[in-house]
Amino acid sequence: MTLLYCKGIPISFMEIVGSIMLWNLKHDQFLCFAVDDGTNCILLLSLNDANSSSVACRHHHDHAMRFASLVKLDIVAIVKGRLSRFRGAVQVTMSNVVVERNPNAEIFHCLNCILLTHNYYNVFPGWGIDGVMGPVQVSGRRPWQQRE
Amino acid sequence: MASLEIKSGALVSLQDLRPSSPFFKQGASLRITGKLHEYSIETGLATIIDGDDILKVSTKHLRDLTFQVGSVYQFIGELLIQPDNEGVLQARVGRNVDGIDLNLYHQSLLLLRQFQTNHLNNPATM
């Protein structure tokens, strides 16, 4: 089920980079985080049932345990997952979590999201960042991306 | 599961937190970044600066965070405006962000705000 559209393009999977604001592990039920990226705060959920007869559910449990060991309050994480809805609210079912230690990571992600919206979803035809950041490079390294 | 009650901390710079600013509201959830100028263990108050702007931060809710004067920190919390019209951020999350590029940070803030303004003016596009 697709929940969101951007200019008619369906969106079902997302990546968010932000600060962990909430950490709630219920054994044999779920693990959830709330992630704040500065524009919104969204709930991320991983199902967690070690005793299920379903192989997929036990696999989800293994992932949830790994996520729980990685993440704690106050850190910044990159979380990927599928969009879903629960009681009317949009949430994300986690498929991967990575702890991010680069202090500029959120800035880069924010800029890349704006660029993605401009270049791919074409949300604002004619709106550009040339006046602020200079010409947008279609290929190669973006001006603000540091070389490792 | 109950609906999420944690508010997103709006990205602001310290110069946005003057009394004349629309961000300067009682209880506003904010995210701020600045260099630690001084910290008092007794009062739990930290003072951070960014250029010429100063803000006090209450750190009583924070755990496992070491304060080092001169380092850059980022805090998320609610703004408490005191009777003398001075704002103090009640931080609920904080972290050390030494190595952050503050110039790039301010540029991205400007871009993001411009993007959000355009987005709000074109709700039909989403």
mmCIF file of C-alpha atoms in Angstrom:
data_model
loop_
_atom_site.group_PDB
_atom_site.id
_atom_site.type_symbol
_atom_site.label_atom_id
_atom_site.label_comp_id
_atom_site.label_asym_id
_atom_site.label_seq_id
_atom_site.Cartn_x
_atom_site.Cartn_y
_atom_site.Cartn_z
ATOM 1 C CA MET A 1 0.000 0.000 0.000
ATOM 2 C CA THR A 2 1.435 3.326 -1.005
ATOM 3 C CA LEU A 3 0.872 6.079 1.531
ATOM 4 C CA LEU A 4 2.430 9.154 0.090
ATOM 5 C CA TYR A 5 2.798 10.819 -3.276
ATOM 6 C CA CYS A 6 5.141 13.555 -4.349
ATOM 7 C CA LYS A 7 4.055 15.187 -7.596
ATOM 8 C CA GLY A 8 2.250 11.972 -8.470
ATOM 9 C CA ILE A 9 5.275 9.808 -7.723
ATOM 10 C CA PRO A 10 4.525 7.147 -5.090
ATOM 11 C CA ILE A 11 6.838 6.965 -2.094
ATOM 12 C CA SER A 12 6.996 3.788 -0.062
ATOM 13 C CA PHE A 13 10.554 3.639 1.255
ATOM 14 C CA MET A 14 12.587 6.278 3.024
ATOM 15 C CA GLU A 15 15.863 7.082 4.712
ATOM 16 C CA ILE A 16 16.031 9.479 7.623
ATOM 17 C CA VAL A 17 19.058 10.953 9.370
ATOM 18 C CA GLY A 18 18.378 12.479 12.753
ATOM 19 C CA SER A 19 18.683 12.413 16.516
ATOM 20 C CA ILE A 20 17.172 9.557 18.505
ATOM 21 C CA MET A 21 14.561 11.039 20.839
ATOM 22 C CA LEU A 22 12.757 7.946 22.118
ATOM 23 C CA TRP A 23 13.827 4.346 22.634
ATOM 24 C CA ASN A 24 11.235 1.784 23.599
ATOM 25 C CA LEU A 25 11.917 -1.950 23.583
ATOM 26 C CA LYS A 26 9.100 -4.337 24.456
ATOM 27 C CA HIS A 27 10.372 -7.873 24.514
ATOM 28 C CA ASP A 28 8.345 -10.127 22.232
ATOM 29 C CA GLN A 29 6.392 -7.186 20.825
ATOM 30 C CA PHE A 30 8.347 -4.399 19.196
ATOM 31 C CA LEU A 31 11.244 -2.014 19.297
ATOM 32 C CA CYS A 32 10.534 1.597 18.412
ATOM 33 C CA PHE A 33 12.524 4.796 18.082
ATOM 34 C CA ALA A 34 11.506 8.359 17.437
ATOM 35 C CA VAL A 35 13.887 10.211 15.144
ATOM 36 C CA ASP A 36 13.997 13.990 14.828
ATOM 37 C CA ASP A 37 15.700 15.425 11.757
ATOM 38 C CA GLY A 38 14.847 19.052 12.495
ATOM 39 C CA THR A 39 11.774 19.212 10.279
ATOM 40 C CA ASN A 40 9.660 16.487 11.852
ATOM 41 C CA CYS A 41 9.726 13.674 14.364
ATOM 42 C CA ILE A 42 8.750 10.213 13.130
ATOM 43 C CA LEU A 43 8.264 6.866 14.806
ATOM 44 C CA LEU A 44 10.308 3.906 13.589
ATOM 45 C CA LEU A 45 9.177 0.415 14.397
ATOM 46 C CA SER A 46 10.747 -3.024 14.273
ATOM 47 C CA LEU A 47 8.680 -6.069 15.127
ATOM 48 C CA ASN A 48 10.179 -8.294 17.758
ATOM 49 C CA ASP A 49 8.838 -11.794 18.376
ATOM 50 C CA ALA A 50 11.496 -14.434 19.024
ATOM 51 C CA ASN A 51 8.931 -17.197 19.546
ATOM 52 C CA SER A 52 6.909 -16.745 16.407
ATOM 53 C CA SER A 53 6.356 -19.758 14.161
ATOM 54 C CA SER A 54 7.154 -17.522 11.206
ATOM 55 C CA VAL A 55 10.750 -17.472 9.970
ATOM 56 C CA ALA A 56 10.283 -13.892 8.774
ATOM 57 C CA CYS A 57 9.139 -12.749 12.223
ATOM 58 C CA ARG A 58 12.098 -14.398 13.925
ATOM 59 C CA HIS A 59 14.320 -12.678 11.374
ATOM 60 C CA HIS A 60 12.726 -9.357 12.327
ATOM 61 C CA HIS A 61 13.474 -10.190 15.943
ATOM 62 C CA ASP A 62 17.163 -10.728 15.173
ATOM 63 C CA HIS A 63 17.263 -7.350 13.440
ATOM 64 C CA ALA A 64 15.472 -5.671 16.336
ATOM 65 C CA MET A 65 18.018 -7.011 18.806
ATOM 66 C CA ARG A 66 20.863 -5.731 16.658
ATOM 67 C CA PHE A 67 19.202 -2.313 16.317
ATOM 68 C CA ALA A 68 18.596 -2.150 20.061
ATOM 69 C CA SER A 69 22.264 -2.784 20.790
ATOM 70 C CA LEU A 70 23.376 -0.077 18.342
ATOM 71 C CA VAL A 71 21.096 2.777 19.218
ATOM 72 C CA LYS A 72 20.743 4.871 22.337
ATOM 73 C CA LEU A 73 19.338 8.296 23.148
ATOM 74 C CA ASP A 74 21.178 11.387 21.926
ATOM 75 C CA ILE A 75 23.040 9.760 19.055
ATOM 76 C CA VAL A 76 22.495 10.479 15.381
ATOM 77 C CA ALA A 77 21.494 7.538 13.219
ATOM 78 C CA ILE A 78 20.688 6.773 9.612
ATOM 79 C CA VAL A 79 17.511 4.693 9.513
ATOM 80 C CA LYS A 80 15.973 3.114 6.439
ATOM 81 C CA GLY A 81 12.565 1.558 6.196
ATOM 82 C CA ARG A 82 9.214 1.174 4.580
ATOM 83 C CA LEU A 83 6.423 3.657 5.193
ATOM 84 C CA SER A 84 3.360 2.322 6.968
ATOM 85 C CA ARG A 85 0.422 3.682 8.885
ATOM 86 C CA PHE A 86 -0.828 2.909 12.372
ATOM 87 C CA ARG A 87 -4.014 4.456 13.720
ATOM 88 C CA GLY A 88 -3.820 7.192 11.134
ATOM 89 C CA ALA A 89 -0.223 8.169 11.837
ATOM 90 C CA VAL A 90 2.576 7.579 9.362
ATOM 91 C CA GLN A 91 5.417 5.481 10.712
ATOM 92 C CA VAL A 92 8.401 3.650 9.286
ATOM 93 C CA THR A 93 9.103 -0.057 9.629
ATOM 94 C CA MET A 94 12.865 -0.255 9.999
ATOM 95 C CA SER A 95 15.000 -2.367 7.720
ATOM 96 C CA ASN A 96 18.401 -0.986 8.646
ATOM 97 C CA VAL A 97 20.022 1.307 11.201
ATOM 98 C CA VAL A 98 23.511 2.773 11.082
ATOM 99 C CA VAL A 99 25.033 4.995 13.757
ATOM 100 C CA GLU A 100 26.449 8.177 12.245
ATOM 101 C CA ARG A 101 29.437 9.886 13.848
ATOM 102 C CA ASN A 102 30.257 12.548 11.261
ATOM 103 C CA PRO A 103 28.966 15.809 12.789
ATOM 104 C CA ASN A 104 28.201 17.158 9.322
ATOM 105 C CA ALA A 105 26.142 14.152 8.223
ATOM 106 C CA GLU A 106 22.783 15.741 8.952
ATOM 107 C CA ILE A 107 23.736 18.840 6.976
ATOM 108 C CA PHE A 108 24.764 16.771 3.965
ATOM 109 C CA HIS A 109 21.602 14.698 4.120
ATOM 110 C CA CYS A 110 19.419 17.800 4.374
ATOM 111 C CA LEU A 111 21.091 19.375 1.355
ATOM 112 C CA ASN A 112 20.848 16.149 -0.632
ATOM 113 C CA CYS A 113 17.128 15.924 0.149
ATOM 114 C CA ILE A 114 16.538 19.446 -1.117
ATOM 115 C CA LEU A 115 18.535 18.635 -4.231
ATOM 116 C CA LEU A 116 16.578 15.406 -4.742
ATOM 117 C CA THR A 117 13.284 17.248 -4.476
ATOM 118 C CA HIS A 118 14.452 19.858 -6.934
ATOM 119 C CA ASN A 119 16.071 17.603 -9.516
ATOM 120 C CA TYR A 120 14.011 14.437 -9.341
ATOM 121 C CA TYR A 121 10.557 15.253 -8.027
ATOM 122 C CA ASN A 122 10.656 18.663 -9.690
ATOM 123 C CA VAL A 123 8.424 20.003 -6.948
ATOM 124 C CA PHE A 124 9.304 23.621 -7.591
ATOM 125 C CA PRO A 125 9.986 24.247 -11.281
ATOM 126 C CA GLY A 126 12.253 27.223 -11.579
ATOM 127 C CA TRP A 127 13.194 27.139 -7.927
ATOM 128 C CA GLY A 128 16.881 26.549 -7.624
ATOM 129 C CA ILE A 129 19.755 26.865 -5.247
ATOM 130 C CA ASP A 130 22.053 28.547 -7.762
ATOM 131 C CA GLY A 131 21.726 31.872 -6.041
ATOM 132 C CA VAL A 132 22.939 30.422 -2.782
ATOM 133 C CA MET A 133 25.186 27.500 -3.549
ATOM 134 C CA GLY A 134 26.281 28.054 -7.123
ATOM 135 C CA PRO A 135 25.456 25.828 -10.085
ATOM 136 C CA VAL A 136 24.148 22.374 -9.306
ATOM 137 C CA GLN A 137 26.424 19.665 -10.604
ATOM 138 C CA VAL A 138 24.528 16.808 -12.197
ATOM 139 C CA SER A 139 27.441 14.425 -11.855
ATOM 140 C CA GLY A 140 30.474 14.265 -9.679
ATOM 141 C CA ARG A 141 30.911 15.518 -6.167
ATOM 142 C CA ARG A 142 28.622 18.234 -4.868
ATOM 143 C CA PRO A 143 30.440 21.419 -3.831
ATOM 144 C CA TRP A 144 29.621 20.895 -0.157
ATOM 145 C CA GLN A 145 30.645 17.268 0.015
ATOM 146 C CA GLN A 146 34.032 16.848 1.559
ATOM 147 C CA ARG A 147 36.578 14.462 0.193
ATOM 148 C CA GLU A 148 37.277 11.708 2.747
ATOM 149 C CA MET B 1 0.730 2.411 20.514
ATOM 150 C CA ALA B 2 -0.098 5.921 21.628
ATOM 151 C CA SER B 3 0.344 8.740 19.166
ATOM 152 C CA LEU B 4 3.774 10.293 19.201
ATOM 153 C CA GLU B 5 3.987 13.221 21.602
ATOM 154 C CA ILE B 6 7.630 14.147 21.147
ATOM 155 C CA LYS B 7 7.929 17.381 19.240
ATOM 156 C CA SER B 8 10.462 17.958 16.542
ATOM 157 C CA GLY B 9 13.053 20.553 17.483
ATOM 158 C CA ALA B 10 12.943 23.292 14.863
ATOM 159 C CA LEU B 11 16.349 24.179 13.491
ATOM 160 C CA VAL B 12 17.272 27.707 14.543
ATOM 161 C CA SER B 13 20.426 29.731 14.932
ATOM 162 C CA LEU B 14 21.157 31.678 18.086
ATOM 163 C CA GLN B 15 20.429 34.974 16.383
ATOM 164 C CA ASP B 16 16.891 33.699 15.756
ATOM 165 C CA LEU B 17 16.307 33.655 19.499
ATOM 166 C CA ARG B 18 16.062 37.354 20.132
ATOM 167 C CA PRO B 19 12.808 38.547 21.741
ATOM 168 C CA SER B 20 11.671 40.057 18.437
ATOM 169 C CA SER B 21 11.908 36.733 16.601
ATOM 170 C CA PRO B 22 8.892 34.492 15.831
ATOM 171 C CA PHE B 23 10.866 31.540 17.244
ATOM 172 C CA PHE B 24 11.050 33.232 20.637
ATOM 173 C CA LYS B 25 7.941 31.626 22.139
ATOM 174 C CA GLN B 26 7.267 30.022 25.491
ATOM 175 C CA GLY B 27 7.621 26.252 25.201
ATOM 176 C CA ALA B 28 8.836 26.205 21.599
ATOM 177 C CA SER B 29 10.759 23.047 20.702
ATOM 178 C CA LEU B 30 14.084 24.078 19.231
ATOM 179 C CA ARG B 31 17.395 22.681 18.094
ATOM 180 C CA ILE B 32 20.413 24.923 18.584
ATOM 181 C CA THR B 33 24.116 24.617 17.892
ATOM 182 C CA GLY B 34 26.925 26.649 19.388
ATOM 183 C CA LYS B 35 30.259 26.708 21.143
ATOM 184 C CA LEU B 36 30.289 26.112 24.895
ATOM 185 C CA HIS B 37 31.366 29.309 26.604
ATOM 186 C CA GLU B 38 30.930 28.333 30.232
ATOM 187 C CA TYR B 39 29.337 25.601 32.288
ATOM 188 C CA SER B 40 28.424 25.449 35.968
ATOM 189 C CA ILE B 41 28.081 22.058 37.640
ATOM 190 C CA GLU B 42 26.256 23.586 40.610
ATOM 191 C CA THR B 43 23.460 25.193 38.617
ATOM 192 C CA GLY B 44 23.520 22.800 35.675
ATOM 193 C CA LEU B 45 23.479 25.785 33.342
ATOM 194 C CA ALA B 46 25.592 25.982 30.210
ATOM 195 C CA THR B 47 26.182 29.091 28.127
ATOM 196 C CA ILE B 48 26.733 28.671 24.417
ATOM 197 C CA ILE B 49 27.765 31.289 21.884
ATOM 198 C CA ASP B 50 27.585 31.601 18.118
ATOM 199 C CA GLY B 51 29.231 34.775 16.893
ATOM 200 C CA ASP B 52 27.843 37.549 19.075
ATOM 201 C CA ASP B 53 24.760 35.656 20.237
ATOM 202 C CA ILE B 54 24.524 33.914 23.592
ATOM 203 C CA LEU B 55 22.022 31.437 24.996
ATOM 204 C CA LYS B 56 21.740 29.692 28.341
ATOM 205 C CA VAL B 57 20.947 25.983 28.365
ATOM 206 C CA SER B 58 19.671 23.978 31.320
ATOM 207 C CA THR B 59 21.355 20.577 31.280
ATOM 208 C CA LYS B 60 19.653 18.935 34.247
ATOM 209 C CA HIS B 61 17.844 16.379 32.058
ATOM 210 C CA LEU B 62 20.971 15.288 30.216
ATOM 211 C CA ARG B 63 22.954 12.172 31.050
ATOM 212 C CA ASP B 64 26.288 10.857 29.870
ATOM 213 C CA LEU B 65 27.322 14.162 28.314
ATOM 214 C CA THR B 66 30.741 15.584 29.162
ATOM 215 C CA PHE B 67 31.092 19.355 28.936
ATOM 216 C CA GLN B 68 34.286 20.888 27.640
ATOM 217 C CA VAL B 69 34.576 24.659 27.268
ATOM 218 C CA GLY B 70 35.429 25.554 23.678
ATOM 219 C CA SER B 71 33.762 22.519 22.121
ATOM 220 C CA VAL B 72 30.709 22.785 19.877
ATOM 221 C CA TYR B 73 27.454 21.267 21.133
ATOM 222 C CA GLN B 74 23.983 20.737 19.753
ATOM 223 C CA PHE B 75 20.924 20.701 22.001
ATOM 224 C CA ILE B 76 17.255 19.915 21.441
ATOM 225 C CA GLY B 77 14.715 21.069 23.971
ATOM 226 C CA GLU B 78 12.024 23.552 24.925
ATOM 227 C CA LEU B 79 12.494 27.291 25.374
ATOM 228 C CA LEU B 80 11.604 28.636 28.801
ATOM 229 C CA ILE B 81 11.181 32.407 28.818
ATOM 230 C CA GLN B 82 11.843 33.819 32.263
ATOM 231 C CA PRO B 83 10.158 36.900 33.788
ATOM 232 C CA ASP B 84 13.035 39.137 32.698
ATOM 233 C CA ASN B 85 12.371 38.000 29.103
ATOM 234 C CA GLU B 86 15.545 35.936 28.931
ATOM 235 C CA GLY B 87 15.265 32.570 27.214
ATOM 236 C CA VAL B 88 16.735 29.385 28.674
ATOM 237 C CA LEU B 89 16.626 26.168 26.672
ATOM 238 C CA GLN B 90 15.532 23.160 28.733
ATOM 239 C CA ALA B 91 17.609 20.568 26.878
ATOM 240 C CA ARG B 92 16.313 17.000 26.706
ATOM 241 C CA VAL B 93 18.919 15.795 24.184
ATOM 242 C CA GLY B 94 22.448 17.045 23.653
ATOM 243 C CA ARG B 95 25.600 15.965 21.951
ATOM 244 C CA ASN B 96 29.104 17.089 21.112
ATOM 245 C CA VAL B 97 29.468 18.069 17.457
ATOM 246 C CA ASP B 98 33.125 19.058 17.302
ATOM 247 C CA GLY B 99 34.170 19.097 13.667
ATOM 248 C CA ILE B 100 30.899 20.536 12.412
ATOM 249 C CA ASP B 101 31.233 23.112 9.656
ATOM 250 C CA LEU B 102 29.289 26.039 11.109
ATOM 251 C CA ASN B 103 29.340 28.024 7.877
ATOM 252 C CA LEU B 104 27.835 25.110 5.980
ATOM 253 C CA TYR B 105 25.368 24.621 8.825
ATOM 254 C CA HIS B 106 24.081 28.183 8.533
ATOM 255 C CA GLN B 107 23.875 27.920 4.753
ATOM 256 C CA SER B 108 21.855 24.721 4.985
ATOM 257 C CA LEU B 109 19.588 26.393 7.532
ATOM 258 C CA LEU B 110 18.939 29.208 5.070
ATOM 259 C CA LEU B 111 18.276 26.747 2.251
ATOM 260 C CA LEU B 112 15.992 24.596 4.362
ATOM 261 C CA ARG B 113 13.947 27.580 5.453
ATOM 262 C CA GLN B 114 13.632 28.751 1.873
ATOM 263 C CA PHE B 115 12.612 25.236 0.847
ATOM 264 C CA GLN B 116 10.003 24.993 3.592
ATOM 265 C CA THR B 117 8.582 28.388 2.707
ATOM 266 C CA ASN B 118 8.178 27.331 -0.927
ATOM 267 C CA HIS B 119 6.754 24.002 0.150
ATOM 268 C CA LEU B 120 4.149 25.613 2.371
ATOM 269 C CA ASN B 121 3.170 27.918 -0.470
ATOM 270 C CA ASN B 122 2.610 24.928 -2.782
ATOM 271 C CA PRO B 123 0.755 22.309 -0.712
ATOM 272 C CA ALA B 124 -0.782 20.762 -3.831
ATOM 273 C CA THR B 125 2.611 19.476 -4.921
ATOM 274 C CA MET B 126 2.770 16.892 -2.120
#
